[in-house]
Structure formats: structure tokens, C-alpha cells
Coordinates of C-alpha atoms and ligand atoms in Angstrom, one line a residue:
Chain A
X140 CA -36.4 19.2 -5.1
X141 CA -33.1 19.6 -3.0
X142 CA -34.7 18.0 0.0
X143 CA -35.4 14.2 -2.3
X144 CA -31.4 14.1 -3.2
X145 CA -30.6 14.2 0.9
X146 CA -30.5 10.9 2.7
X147 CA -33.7 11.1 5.4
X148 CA -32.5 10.8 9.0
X149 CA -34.0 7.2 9.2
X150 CA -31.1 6.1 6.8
X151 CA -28.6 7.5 7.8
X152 CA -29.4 6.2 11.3
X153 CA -29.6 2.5 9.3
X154 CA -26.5 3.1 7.9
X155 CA -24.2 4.2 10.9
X156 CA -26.0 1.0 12.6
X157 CA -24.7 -1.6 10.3
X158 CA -21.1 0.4 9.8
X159 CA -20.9 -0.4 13.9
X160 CA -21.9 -3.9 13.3
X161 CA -19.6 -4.1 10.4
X162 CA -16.8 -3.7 13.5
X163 CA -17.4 -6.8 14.7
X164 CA -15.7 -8.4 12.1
X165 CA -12.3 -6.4 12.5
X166 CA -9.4 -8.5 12.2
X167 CA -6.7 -6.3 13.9
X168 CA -4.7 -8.8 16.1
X169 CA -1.9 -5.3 15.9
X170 CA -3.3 -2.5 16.6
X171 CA -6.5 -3.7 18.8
X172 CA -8.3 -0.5 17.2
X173 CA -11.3 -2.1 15.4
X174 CA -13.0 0.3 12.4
X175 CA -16.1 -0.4 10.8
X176 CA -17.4 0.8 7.7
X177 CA -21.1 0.5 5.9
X178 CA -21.5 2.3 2.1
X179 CA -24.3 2.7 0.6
X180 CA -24.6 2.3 -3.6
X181 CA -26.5 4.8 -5.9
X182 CA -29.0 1.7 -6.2
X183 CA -29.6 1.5 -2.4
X184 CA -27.5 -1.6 -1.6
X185 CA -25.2 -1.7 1.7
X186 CA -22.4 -3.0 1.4
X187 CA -19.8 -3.8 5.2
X188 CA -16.4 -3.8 5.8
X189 CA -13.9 -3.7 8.5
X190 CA -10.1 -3.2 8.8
X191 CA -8.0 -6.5 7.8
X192 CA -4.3 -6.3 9.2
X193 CA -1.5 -7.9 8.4
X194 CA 1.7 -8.5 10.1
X195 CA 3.6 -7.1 7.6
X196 CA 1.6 -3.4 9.3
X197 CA 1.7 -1.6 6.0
X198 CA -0.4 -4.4 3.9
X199 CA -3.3 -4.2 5.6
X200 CA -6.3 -3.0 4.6
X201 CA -9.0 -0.4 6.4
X202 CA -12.6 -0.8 6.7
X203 CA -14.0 1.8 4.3
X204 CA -11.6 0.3 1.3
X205 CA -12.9 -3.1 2.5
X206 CA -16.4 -2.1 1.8
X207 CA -15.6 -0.3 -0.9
X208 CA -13.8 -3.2 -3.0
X209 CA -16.8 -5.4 -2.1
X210 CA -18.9 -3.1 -3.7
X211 CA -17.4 -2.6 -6.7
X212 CA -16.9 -6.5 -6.7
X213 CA -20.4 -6.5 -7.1
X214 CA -20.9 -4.3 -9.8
X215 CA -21.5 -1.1 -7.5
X216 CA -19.2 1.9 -8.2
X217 CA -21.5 4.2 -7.1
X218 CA -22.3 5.6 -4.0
X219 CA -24.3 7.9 -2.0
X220 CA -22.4 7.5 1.7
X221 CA -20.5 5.6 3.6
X222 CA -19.9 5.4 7.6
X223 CA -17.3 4.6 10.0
X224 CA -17.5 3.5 13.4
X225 CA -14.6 2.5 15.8
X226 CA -14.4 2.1 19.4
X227 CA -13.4 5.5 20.5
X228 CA -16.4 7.1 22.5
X229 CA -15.0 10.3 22.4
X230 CA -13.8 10.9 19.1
X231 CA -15.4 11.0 15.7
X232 CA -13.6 8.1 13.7
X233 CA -12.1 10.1 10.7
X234 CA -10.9 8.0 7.1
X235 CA -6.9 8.0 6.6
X236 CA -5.8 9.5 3.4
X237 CA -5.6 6.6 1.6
X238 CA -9.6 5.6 1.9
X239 CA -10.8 9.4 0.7
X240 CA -8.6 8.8 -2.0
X241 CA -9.8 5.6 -2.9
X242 CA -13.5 7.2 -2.1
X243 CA -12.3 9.8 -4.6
X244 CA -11.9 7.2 -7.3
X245 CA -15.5 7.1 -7.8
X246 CA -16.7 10.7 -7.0
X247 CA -16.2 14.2 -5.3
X248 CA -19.9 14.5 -3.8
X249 CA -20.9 12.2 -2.0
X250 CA -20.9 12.1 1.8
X251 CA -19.0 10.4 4.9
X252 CA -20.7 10.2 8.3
X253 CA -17.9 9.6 10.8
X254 CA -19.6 8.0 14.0
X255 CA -19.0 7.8 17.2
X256 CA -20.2 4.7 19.2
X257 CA -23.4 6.3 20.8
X258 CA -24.2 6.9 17.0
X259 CA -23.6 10.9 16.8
X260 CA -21.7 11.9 13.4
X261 CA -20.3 14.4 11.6
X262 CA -21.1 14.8 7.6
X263 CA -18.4 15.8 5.1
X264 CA -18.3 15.4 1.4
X265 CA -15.2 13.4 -0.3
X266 CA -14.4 16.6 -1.8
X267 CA -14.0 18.7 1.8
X268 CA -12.3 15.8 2.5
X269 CA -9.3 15.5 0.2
X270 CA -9.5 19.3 -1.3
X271 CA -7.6 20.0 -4.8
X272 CA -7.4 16.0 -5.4
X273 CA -6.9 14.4 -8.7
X274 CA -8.8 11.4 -10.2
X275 CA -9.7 9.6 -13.0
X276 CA -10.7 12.4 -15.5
X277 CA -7.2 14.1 -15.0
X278 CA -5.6 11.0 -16.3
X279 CA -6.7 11.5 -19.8
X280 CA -3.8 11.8 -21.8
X281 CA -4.4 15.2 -23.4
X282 CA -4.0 16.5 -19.8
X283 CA -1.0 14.1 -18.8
X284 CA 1.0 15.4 -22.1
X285 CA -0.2 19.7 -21.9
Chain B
X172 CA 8.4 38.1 13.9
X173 CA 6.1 36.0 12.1
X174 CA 7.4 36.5 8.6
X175 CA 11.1 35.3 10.0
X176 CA 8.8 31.9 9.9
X177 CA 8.4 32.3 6.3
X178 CA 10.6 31.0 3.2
X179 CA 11.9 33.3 1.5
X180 CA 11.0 33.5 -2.2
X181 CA 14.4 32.6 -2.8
X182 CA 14.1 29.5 -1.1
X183 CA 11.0 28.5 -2.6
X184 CA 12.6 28.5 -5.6
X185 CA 15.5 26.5 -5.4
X186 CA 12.9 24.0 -3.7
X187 CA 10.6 23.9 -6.4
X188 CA 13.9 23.5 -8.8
X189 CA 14.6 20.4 -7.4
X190 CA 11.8 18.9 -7.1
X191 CA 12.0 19.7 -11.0
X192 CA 15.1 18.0 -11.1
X193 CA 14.2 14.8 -9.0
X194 CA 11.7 14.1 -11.5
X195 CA 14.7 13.0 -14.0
X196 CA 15.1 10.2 -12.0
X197 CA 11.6 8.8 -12.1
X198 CA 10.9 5.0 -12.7
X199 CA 7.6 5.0 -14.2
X200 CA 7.6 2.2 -17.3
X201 CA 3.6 2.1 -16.8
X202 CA 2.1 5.1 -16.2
X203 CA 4.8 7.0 -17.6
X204 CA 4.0 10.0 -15.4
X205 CA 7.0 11.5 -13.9
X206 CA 6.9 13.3 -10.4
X207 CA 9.6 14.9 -8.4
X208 CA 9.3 16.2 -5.0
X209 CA 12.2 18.0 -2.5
X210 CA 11.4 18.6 1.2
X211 CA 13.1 20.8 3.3
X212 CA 14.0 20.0 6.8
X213 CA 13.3 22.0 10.2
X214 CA 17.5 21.5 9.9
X215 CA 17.4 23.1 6.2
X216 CA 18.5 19.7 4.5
X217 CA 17.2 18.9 1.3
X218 CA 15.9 15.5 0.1
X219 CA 14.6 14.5 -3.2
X220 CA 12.6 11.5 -4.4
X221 CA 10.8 10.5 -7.4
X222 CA 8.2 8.4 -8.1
X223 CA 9.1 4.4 -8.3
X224 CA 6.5 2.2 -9.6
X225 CA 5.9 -1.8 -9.9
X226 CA 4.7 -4.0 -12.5
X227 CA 2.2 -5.0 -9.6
X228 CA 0.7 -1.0 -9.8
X229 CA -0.1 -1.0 -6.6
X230 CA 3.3 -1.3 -5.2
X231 CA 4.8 1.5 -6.5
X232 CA 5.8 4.4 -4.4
X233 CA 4.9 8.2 -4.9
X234 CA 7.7 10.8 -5.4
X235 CA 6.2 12.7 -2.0
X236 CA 6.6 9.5 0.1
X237 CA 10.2 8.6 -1.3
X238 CA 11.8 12.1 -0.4
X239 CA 10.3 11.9 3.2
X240 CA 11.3 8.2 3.7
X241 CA 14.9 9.3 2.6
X242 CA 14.8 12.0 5.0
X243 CA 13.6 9.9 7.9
X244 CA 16.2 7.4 7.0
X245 CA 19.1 10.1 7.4
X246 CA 17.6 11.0 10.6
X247 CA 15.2 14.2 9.8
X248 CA 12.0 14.4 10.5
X249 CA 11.0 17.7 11.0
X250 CA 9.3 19.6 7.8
X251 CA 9.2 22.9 6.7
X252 CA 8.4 22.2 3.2
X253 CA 7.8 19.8 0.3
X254 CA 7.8 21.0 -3.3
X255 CA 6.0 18.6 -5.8
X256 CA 6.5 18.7 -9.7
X257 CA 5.2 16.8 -13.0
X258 CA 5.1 17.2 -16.9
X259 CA 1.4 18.9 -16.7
X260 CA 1.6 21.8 -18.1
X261 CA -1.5 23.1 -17.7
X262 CA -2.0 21.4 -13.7
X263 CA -1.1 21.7 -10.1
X264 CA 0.2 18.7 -9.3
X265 CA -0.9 17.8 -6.0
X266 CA -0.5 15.2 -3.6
X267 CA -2.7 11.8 -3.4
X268 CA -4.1 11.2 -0.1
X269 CA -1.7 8.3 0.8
X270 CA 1.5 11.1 0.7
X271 CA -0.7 13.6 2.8
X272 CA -1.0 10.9 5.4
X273 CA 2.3 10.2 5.1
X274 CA 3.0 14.3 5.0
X275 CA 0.4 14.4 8.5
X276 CA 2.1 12.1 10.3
X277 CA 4.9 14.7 10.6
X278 CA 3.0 17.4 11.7
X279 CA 0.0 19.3 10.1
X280 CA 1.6 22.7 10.2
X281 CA 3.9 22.9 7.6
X282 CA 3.9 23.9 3.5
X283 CA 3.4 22.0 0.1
X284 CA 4.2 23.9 -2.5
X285 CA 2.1 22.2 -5.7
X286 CA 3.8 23.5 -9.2
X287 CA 3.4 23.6 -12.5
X288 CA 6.7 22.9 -15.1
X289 CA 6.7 26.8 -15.1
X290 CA 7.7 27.2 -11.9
X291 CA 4.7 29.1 -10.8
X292 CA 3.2 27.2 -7.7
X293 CA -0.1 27.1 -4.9
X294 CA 0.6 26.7 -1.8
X295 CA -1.4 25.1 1.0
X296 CA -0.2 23.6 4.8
X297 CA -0.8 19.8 5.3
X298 CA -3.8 20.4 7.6
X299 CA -5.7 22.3 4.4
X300 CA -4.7 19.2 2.4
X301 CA -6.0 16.6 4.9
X302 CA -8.8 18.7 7.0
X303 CA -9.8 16.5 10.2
X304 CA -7.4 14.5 10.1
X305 CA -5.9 12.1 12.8
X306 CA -2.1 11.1 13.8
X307 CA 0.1 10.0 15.9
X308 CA -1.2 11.7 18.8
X309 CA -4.6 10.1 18.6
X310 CA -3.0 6.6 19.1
X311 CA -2.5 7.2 22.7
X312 CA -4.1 4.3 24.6
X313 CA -6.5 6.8 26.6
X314 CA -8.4 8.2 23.4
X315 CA -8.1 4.5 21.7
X316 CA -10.2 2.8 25.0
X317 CA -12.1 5.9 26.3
Chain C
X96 CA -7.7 -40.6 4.9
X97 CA -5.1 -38.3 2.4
X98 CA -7.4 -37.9 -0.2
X99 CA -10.5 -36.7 1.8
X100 CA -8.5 -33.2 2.2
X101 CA -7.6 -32.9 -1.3
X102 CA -10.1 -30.8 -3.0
X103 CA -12.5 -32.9 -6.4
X104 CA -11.7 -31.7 -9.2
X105 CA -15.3 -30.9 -9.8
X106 CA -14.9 -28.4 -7.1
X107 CA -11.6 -27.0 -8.5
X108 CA -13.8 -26.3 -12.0
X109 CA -15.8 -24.8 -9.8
X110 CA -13.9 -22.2 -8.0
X111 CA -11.7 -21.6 -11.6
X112 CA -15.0 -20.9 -12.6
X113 CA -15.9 -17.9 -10.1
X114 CA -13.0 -16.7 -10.5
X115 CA -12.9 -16.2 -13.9
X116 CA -16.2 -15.0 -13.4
X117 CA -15.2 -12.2 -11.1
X118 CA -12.8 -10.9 -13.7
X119 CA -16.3 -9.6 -15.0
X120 CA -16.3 -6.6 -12.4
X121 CA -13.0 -5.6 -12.5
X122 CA -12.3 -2.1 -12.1
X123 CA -9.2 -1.5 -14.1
X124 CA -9.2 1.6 -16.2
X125 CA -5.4 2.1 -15.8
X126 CA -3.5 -1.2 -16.8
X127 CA -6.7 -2.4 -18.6
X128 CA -5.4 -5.8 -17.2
X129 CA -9.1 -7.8 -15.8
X130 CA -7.8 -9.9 -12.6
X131 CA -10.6 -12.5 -10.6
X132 CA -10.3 -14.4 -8.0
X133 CA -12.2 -16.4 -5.5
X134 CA -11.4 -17.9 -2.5
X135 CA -13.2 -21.3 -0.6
X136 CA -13.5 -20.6 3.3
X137 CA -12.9 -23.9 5.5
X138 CA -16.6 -23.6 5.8
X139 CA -17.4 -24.2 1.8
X140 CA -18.4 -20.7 1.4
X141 CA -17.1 -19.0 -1.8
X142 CA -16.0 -15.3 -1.9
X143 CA -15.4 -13.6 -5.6
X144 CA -13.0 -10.2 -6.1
X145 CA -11.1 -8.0 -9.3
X146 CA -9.0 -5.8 -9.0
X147 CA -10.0 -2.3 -8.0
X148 CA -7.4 0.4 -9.3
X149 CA -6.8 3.9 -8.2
X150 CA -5.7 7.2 -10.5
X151 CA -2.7 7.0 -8.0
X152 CA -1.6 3.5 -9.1
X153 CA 0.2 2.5 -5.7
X154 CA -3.6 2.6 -3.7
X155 CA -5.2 -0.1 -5.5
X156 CA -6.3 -3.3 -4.7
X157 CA -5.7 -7.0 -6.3
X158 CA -8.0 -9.4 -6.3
X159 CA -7.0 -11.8 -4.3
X160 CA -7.0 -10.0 -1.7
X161 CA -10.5 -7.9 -2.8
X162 CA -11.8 -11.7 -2.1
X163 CA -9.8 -12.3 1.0
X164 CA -10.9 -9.2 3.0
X165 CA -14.4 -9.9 2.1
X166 CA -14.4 -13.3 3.5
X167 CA -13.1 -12.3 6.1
X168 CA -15.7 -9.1 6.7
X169 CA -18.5 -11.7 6.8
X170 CA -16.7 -13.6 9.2
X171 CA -14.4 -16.3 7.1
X172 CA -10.7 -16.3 7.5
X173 CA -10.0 -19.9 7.3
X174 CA -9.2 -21.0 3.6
X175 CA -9.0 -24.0 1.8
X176 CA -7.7 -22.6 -1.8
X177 CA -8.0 -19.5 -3.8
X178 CA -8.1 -19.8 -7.9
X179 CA -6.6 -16.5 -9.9
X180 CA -7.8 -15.9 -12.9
X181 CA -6.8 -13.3 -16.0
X182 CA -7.1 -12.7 -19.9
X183 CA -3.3 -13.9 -20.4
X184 CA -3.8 -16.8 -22.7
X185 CA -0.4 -18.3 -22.5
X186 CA 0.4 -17.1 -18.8
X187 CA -0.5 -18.8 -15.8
X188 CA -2.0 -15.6 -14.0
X189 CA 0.7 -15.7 -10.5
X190 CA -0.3 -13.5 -7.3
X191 CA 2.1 -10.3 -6.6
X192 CA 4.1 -10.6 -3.7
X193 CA 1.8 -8.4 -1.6
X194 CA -0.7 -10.5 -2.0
X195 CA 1.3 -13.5 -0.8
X196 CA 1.8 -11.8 2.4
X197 CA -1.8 -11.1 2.6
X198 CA -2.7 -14.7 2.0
X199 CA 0.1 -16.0 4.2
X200 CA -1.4 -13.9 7.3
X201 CA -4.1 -16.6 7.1
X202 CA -1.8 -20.0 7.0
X203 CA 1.1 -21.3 4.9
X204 CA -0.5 -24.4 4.1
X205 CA -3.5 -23.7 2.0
X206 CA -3.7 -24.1 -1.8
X207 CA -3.2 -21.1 -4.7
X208 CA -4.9 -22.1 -8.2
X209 CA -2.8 -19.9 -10.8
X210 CA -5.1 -20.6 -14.2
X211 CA -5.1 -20.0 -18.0
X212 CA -9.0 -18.4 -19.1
X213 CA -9.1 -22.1 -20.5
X214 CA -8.8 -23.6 -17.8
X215 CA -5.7 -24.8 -16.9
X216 CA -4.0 -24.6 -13.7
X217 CA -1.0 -24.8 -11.6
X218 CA -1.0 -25.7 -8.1
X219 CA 1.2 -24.1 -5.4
X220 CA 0.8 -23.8 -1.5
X221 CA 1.1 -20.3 0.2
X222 CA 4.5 -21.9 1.7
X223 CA 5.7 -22.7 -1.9
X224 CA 4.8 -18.9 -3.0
X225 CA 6.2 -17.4 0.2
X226 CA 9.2 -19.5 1.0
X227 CA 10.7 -18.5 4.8
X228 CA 7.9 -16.1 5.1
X229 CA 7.0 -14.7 8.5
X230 CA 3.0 -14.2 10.1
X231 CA 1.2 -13.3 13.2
X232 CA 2.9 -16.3 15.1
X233 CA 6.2 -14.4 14.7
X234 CA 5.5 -10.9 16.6
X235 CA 5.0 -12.6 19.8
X236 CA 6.5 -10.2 22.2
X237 CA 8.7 -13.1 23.1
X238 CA 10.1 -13.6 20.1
X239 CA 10.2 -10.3 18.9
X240 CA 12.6 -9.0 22.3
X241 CA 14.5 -12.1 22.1
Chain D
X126 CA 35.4 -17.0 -13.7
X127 CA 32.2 -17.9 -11.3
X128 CA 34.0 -16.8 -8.4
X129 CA 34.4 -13.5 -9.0
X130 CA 30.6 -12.4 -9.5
X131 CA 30.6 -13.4 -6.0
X132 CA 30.6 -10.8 -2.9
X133 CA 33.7 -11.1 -1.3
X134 CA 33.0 -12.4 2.7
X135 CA 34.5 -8.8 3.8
X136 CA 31.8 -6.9 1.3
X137 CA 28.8 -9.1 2.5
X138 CA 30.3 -7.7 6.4
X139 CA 30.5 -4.2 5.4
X140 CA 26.8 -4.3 3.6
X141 CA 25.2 -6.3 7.0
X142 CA 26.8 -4.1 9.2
X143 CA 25.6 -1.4 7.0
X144 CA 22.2 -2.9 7.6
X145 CA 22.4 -2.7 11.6
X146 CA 23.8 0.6 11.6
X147 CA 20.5 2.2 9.3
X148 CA 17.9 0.3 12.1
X149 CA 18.8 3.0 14.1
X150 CA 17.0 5.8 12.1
X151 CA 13.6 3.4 12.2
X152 CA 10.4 5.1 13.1
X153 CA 8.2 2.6 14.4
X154 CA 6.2 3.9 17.2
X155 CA 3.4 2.1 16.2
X156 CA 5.1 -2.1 16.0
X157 CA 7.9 -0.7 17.9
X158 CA 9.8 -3.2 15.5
X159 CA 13.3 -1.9 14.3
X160 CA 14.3 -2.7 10.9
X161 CA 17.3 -1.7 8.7
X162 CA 18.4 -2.3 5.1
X163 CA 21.4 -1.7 3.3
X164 CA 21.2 -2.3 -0.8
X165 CA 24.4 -2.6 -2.7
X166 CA 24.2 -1.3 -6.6
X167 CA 26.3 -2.8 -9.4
X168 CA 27.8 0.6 -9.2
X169 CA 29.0 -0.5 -5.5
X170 CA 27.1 2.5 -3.9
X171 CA 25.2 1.2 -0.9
X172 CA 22.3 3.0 0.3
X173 CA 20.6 2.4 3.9
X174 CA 16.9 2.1 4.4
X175 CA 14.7 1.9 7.9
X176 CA 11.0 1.3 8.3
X177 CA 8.7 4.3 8.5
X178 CA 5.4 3.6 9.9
X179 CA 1.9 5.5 10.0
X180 CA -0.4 5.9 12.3
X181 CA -1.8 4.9 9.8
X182 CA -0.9 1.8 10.4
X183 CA -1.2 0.1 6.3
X184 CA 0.9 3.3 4.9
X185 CA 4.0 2.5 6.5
X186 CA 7.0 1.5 4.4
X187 CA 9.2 -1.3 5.1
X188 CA 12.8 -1.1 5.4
X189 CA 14.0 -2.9 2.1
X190 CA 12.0 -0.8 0.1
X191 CA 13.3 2.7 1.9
X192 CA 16.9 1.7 1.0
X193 CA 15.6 0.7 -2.9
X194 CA 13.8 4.1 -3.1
X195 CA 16.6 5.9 -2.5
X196 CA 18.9 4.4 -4.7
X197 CA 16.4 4.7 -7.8
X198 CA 15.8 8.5 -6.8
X199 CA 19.7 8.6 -7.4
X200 CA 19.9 6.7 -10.2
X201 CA 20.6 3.5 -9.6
X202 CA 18.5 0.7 -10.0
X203 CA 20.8 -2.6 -10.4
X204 CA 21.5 -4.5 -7.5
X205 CA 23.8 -6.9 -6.5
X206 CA 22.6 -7.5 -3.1
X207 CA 20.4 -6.1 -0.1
X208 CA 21.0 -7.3 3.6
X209 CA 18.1 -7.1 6.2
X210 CA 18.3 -6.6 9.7
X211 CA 16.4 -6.3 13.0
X212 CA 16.6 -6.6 17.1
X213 CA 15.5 -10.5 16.4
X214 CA 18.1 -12.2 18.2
X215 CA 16.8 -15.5 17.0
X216 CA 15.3 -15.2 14.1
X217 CA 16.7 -14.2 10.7
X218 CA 15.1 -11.3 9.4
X219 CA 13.1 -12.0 5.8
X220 CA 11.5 -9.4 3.8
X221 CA 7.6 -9.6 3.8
X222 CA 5.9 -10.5 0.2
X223 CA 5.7 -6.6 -1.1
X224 CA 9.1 -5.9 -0.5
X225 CA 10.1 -9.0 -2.3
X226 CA 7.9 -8.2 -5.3
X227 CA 9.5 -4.5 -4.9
X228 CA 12.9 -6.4 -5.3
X229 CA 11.7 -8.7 -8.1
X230 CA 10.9 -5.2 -10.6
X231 CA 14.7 -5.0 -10.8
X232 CA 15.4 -8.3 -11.4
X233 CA 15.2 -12.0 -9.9
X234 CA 19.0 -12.9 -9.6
X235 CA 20.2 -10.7 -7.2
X236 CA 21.1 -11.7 -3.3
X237 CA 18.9 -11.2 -0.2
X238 CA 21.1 -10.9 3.3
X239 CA 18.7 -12.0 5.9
X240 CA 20.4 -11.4 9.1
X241 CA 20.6 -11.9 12.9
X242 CA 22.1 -9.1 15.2
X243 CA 25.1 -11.0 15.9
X244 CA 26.0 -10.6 11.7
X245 CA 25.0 -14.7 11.3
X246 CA 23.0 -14.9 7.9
X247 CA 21.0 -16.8 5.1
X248 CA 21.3 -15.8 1.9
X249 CA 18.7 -16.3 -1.2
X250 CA 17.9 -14.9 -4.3
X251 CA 15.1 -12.9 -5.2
X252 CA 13.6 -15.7 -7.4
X253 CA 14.3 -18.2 -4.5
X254 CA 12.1 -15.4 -2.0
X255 CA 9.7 -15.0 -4.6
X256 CA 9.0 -18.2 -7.6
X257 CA 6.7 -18.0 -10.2
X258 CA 6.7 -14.5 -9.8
X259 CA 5.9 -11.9 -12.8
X260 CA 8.1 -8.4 -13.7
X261 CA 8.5 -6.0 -15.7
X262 CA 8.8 -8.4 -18.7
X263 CA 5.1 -9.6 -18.6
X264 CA 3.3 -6.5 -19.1
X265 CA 4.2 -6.2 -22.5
X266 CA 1.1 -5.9 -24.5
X267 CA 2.3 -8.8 -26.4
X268 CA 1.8 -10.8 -23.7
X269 CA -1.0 -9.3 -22.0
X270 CA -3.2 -9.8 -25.2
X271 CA -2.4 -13.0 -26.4
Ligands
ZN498 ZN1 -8.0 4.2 5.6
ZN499 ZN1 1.1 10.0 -3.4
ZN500 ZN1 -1.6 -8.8 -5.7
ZN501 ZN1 8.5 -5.4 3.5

């Protein structure tokens, strides 16, 4: 049934809780704006990251790529959700364009719940996210050369 | 009016030809995927750029980000339009969500034109590229600490 | 004493080890080129990454600093040594210049391990890799109006 | 004769002061950190770069690499020299570890300006900014395989 595919309320509640702890670890000595992220594998494993600046602004790294990379440094490239928390209480934390690309990478359909402190969210999929994107399968060399 | 807003067709056109013709200049030993890109100014200057890439991959630049920086640098940065152009044949080529960020933070409001080699092109604004996005304008230090 | 900091070489096998073992997830679909690293936290903790690329070349991520930001999302960003490991047989695997940076954020004087899969290594400091680089210590506002 | 590959004091002037003049175009709302860079082909064109940050904050660009992008989308890509310059009154400006590695894909023997407001400098080479570095050179499959 539909209903088995779709994360129950109890999970997704789990998940937006450890994408606000994740924040705690937010190394952003620049921009003071600390971003927590929490994604959740195809095999039910969480995996957290935060946002890891650098002095040099444009080499650091935001929190959803964080726990991305981790994942996949585990041998997870698959993923059901992820989360972001920040600080702002009255906005819901949104992922730059860089992170739904990289969300992309490994999949139109899943979902991001952006969070705001007191744990309220908003769902989109990566595909209402980053509409008419390209990825991996347009790479394939019969498209590149048609 | 509202259509004095518009581009002309004619415009389009000789927007979308040279964002043809940046691609020429592309620098792309390892993916070997050339992209061009013009964007028009709020002044009606044209800039182009191409895509320059870097043994380290992720170091290279996009052909969307180039033209705007070149802009920027030359003191424009107000958009009406960016054309974007590849090889594909058979695809819209269409931006990666690193050059709609880049695109966003210029405003949300104005046109990519995504072509094929043909000529023939879609057309959506920034905002449908990057829905829910945020900017410059949520950096304030009242939404960062509220 | 001087040779109480220096690292065994038991525990230099070691971390060439994990790091060649982290090649093992790399996500590299586009250069084909398997990178690992892993990186030894003041605190003796050991932290693996790859390299995790993107259909848009420029958005993905080495490994060094795959194993850097997740040290430091679980709380580590003092480092004794990181060890870089690839299938280049007659190459000492070097970091790219971004990744410098990235390590450099977290000290000049800690230790990079660039190996051969058999083993083999050369030693070089962040400092060495980075000459007259600059880090957090240098956007003091002091410095920076001065 | 040795002498004459070298810049002439009253080129290296013009290029720095090129380099000044282009840190007025920088957008950095964000690090509020101006930056300008002025590249000098072996076709003696010079092109003028400034930083363009993102809210964003990681898909900013830095200055060296807007003045590189723009030559390259014109066609040029040998250099014989970049200068660097910023509001640092003193500190000589040094490019950060992607930019070097963004100079190093055109080649390791060319001159870095690093420069202080008042047109004092230090000059390097790319190789000297960036040792043991890898290129373009090293991703030949030959080398990649072996
Ligand atoms: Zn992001
Ligand atoms: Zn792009
Ligand atoms: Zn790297
Ligand atoms: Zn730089």
C-alpha cells in the first residue's frame, strides 16, 4: 500500500530531532548562522551533519552535503529524507542550490523536511526542489554526443 | 504595458546566439562537455562565459557562473536574461543548482532561456528554477536571531 | 621529549591503512579516479572519507575533506595527520589546493601522508602544502581594517 | 637572455594597480572583504577580477579566479602573471588553496603579485604557492592506471 512507502509521523519527528542536534556541531566562526542536517538511508540508518566554514567563505561546506558525504562514506547512497534545522524561529530553513543538487545526485523522489526550531516543517521532494535538473543518467554518452 | 517588459523575439535570439558562440571558448579537457551562456543586463550589456574546468573536478567553474562573475566584475548586476547552450542535441540544457543560486542571488524575477543547438529554447524565471529559495535578503541579522 | 609527538610507525600503517580502505566507498562515476582518506583527531579517533562526485563536476567533494567535515560533525577538529590514498601506482596521491585550505582552517602544523597503494609515503606539513597561507586568525576585524 | 622573460618594474605597476582599481567592483556583502585581481596573458591582455560572494556563503568566487575566468571565456589561457590585492594595509594579500590550484591548471611557472594597498609586494610562483601539486598532466590514463 501507498500509506507503508510514507515515513510515519514518529520518524519524521526522530529525524528533525537529531538534524537539530546535528547543529550543535556547526563550525561557522563567519557567518554565526549554524545549520543542521540528519538523512536518513533506504536501510534506516541516520546519518548528521552540520555546516563546516572556512575562511576562504566559498570552501566551506553546508550541513546537508556534510551528511550526505558521510553517508555515502559509509556505503549509503540511498536515501529516504533528510532534515535541516537552523536557528531562525521564524523561518523554515531551506537547502541552497548546491545541496538539492548534490541531493539530486542520488535521486528525484525522495523528501526534505525543512524545520524550524520548535520542530514544525515543510515537506518537498528533491524534484520540486530543483525542477528540470540533470544528473547522472543524462551523462551517458549517447545523450552527451545526440 | 506589461509586454514593454518583455524581450523581444529578436532579442532572444541574438542572446541565445551567443551563448552558442561562448561555448567555443570552453575549457573542458575532462568532461569534454561544452557550455556557453550570455546574460543580458538591466543596462542591455551582454556578457559571455563558458565553462572552465580543473584537473581537481570540483574546481571547475560552470559557463552560467562565469558570464555573471564577468558581469559583476564590469560593474552590472542587474539581470534580465541568461541564455544557456551545449552540444545536446536532443536536451534542454539547464542550469545546476550551484548557477541558480548564483542566478538567485541577483534577484528571483528574471529569465533563463535553456536551448537546444537548434536554437529552439524553454524558458522559466529563476524563482521556477529554485522554488523556496533564500537570498540575500534573509541574511539580515533580525530573521538570522529571531 | 621530540619523539613523543612524532607519530609510531605502527600507527602511520595504520591510518595508510584506513585510508586506503576508504577508497572502497568512493563515489566516482565521472573521473573513475577512487580517492580515501582518513584523518587522526588529537583525541586518537580516526575518521575515513572518498570522494563523492556530482553530474555537475565543480559540486563534488574530495576526500580529504569528506573525512575532515565528519570529524568535525562528531565533534573533532583538532588533527594530528591525515593519510591520502589512490590507485596511482607510481604517484604519490597529493591533496588539491582546495583541500589544503580546508585542512589549513584547522592548523598549519599538522602532518599530510601522500601514499603509493603499496604503501609508501611522503611526509609534508599543512605549512609545507600551503606556504604563506592565511586562516581564521587572519579575519580579525583588526587586522582585516588595518 | 634571462632578463628579458622578466616583467619590466613599470609592467608589474600597471598590472598591481590594475589589481586595486578591479576591488572596487567586489560584491561582498556577506565578509565585507574587498578583493581585486588583475591577470596578465602571454598575449599582454590583462583582465580584472573581484570576489562575488553568496548568501550562500561556500558559492562565492574569489577574486583570482574571476579575473582567470574571464580571460579563458576570451581565449586566453597562458599567463605570465596575476597580482592580488585587498584593503589589508598590513598584510600581503595570498590567494587561498583553490584559487592556487585554479592557477596551477595553466601551468606552475607563472608569477603570483601578492600585494599591499600602498603597491609594496611579494612575488612567487605558482609551484612555490602550491608544491607537489598535480595538473592537467596527471590525469592521463597512462598514469591514472599504472
Ligand atoms: Zn547548501
Ligand atoms: Zn552550474
Ligand atoms: Zn581536494
Ligand atoms: Zn581564492
Amino acid at each position: 500500500l501507498a500509506q507503508d512507502c510514507r515515513m510515519s509521523e514518529a520518524i519524521i519527528k526522530e529525524l528533525i530531532k537529531k538534524s537539530l542536534e546535528a547543529k550543535n556541531q556547526a563550525y561557522c566562526p563567519y557567518s554565526k548562522f549554524r545549520v543542521g542536517a540528519a538523512v536518513l538511508t533506504s536501510t534506516d540508518k541516520t546519518f548528521q551533519g552540520c555546516n563546516v566554514e572556512n575562511a576562504c567563505y566559498n570552501l566551506g561546506l553546508c550541513a546537508e552535503r556534510t551528511a550526505m558525504v558521510k553517508a555515502v562514506s559509509e556505503g549509503c547512497s540511498t536515501f529516504k529524507a533528510i532534515a535541516i534545522a537552523s536557528d531562525m524561529k521564524e523561518e523554515f530553513i531551506s537547502p541552497c542550490g548546491a545541496c538539492r543538487q548534490f541531493m539530486r545526485e542520488f535521486g528525484t523522489k525522495w523528501d526534505v523536511y525543512m524545520t524550524k526550531p520548535d520542530g514544525k516543517y515543510i515537506k518537498m521532494t528533491v524534484e520540486e526542489l530543483l525542477p528540470r535538473s540533470f544528473g547522472p543518467e543524462d551523462l551517458t554518452e549517447e545523450k552527451m554526443t545526440k
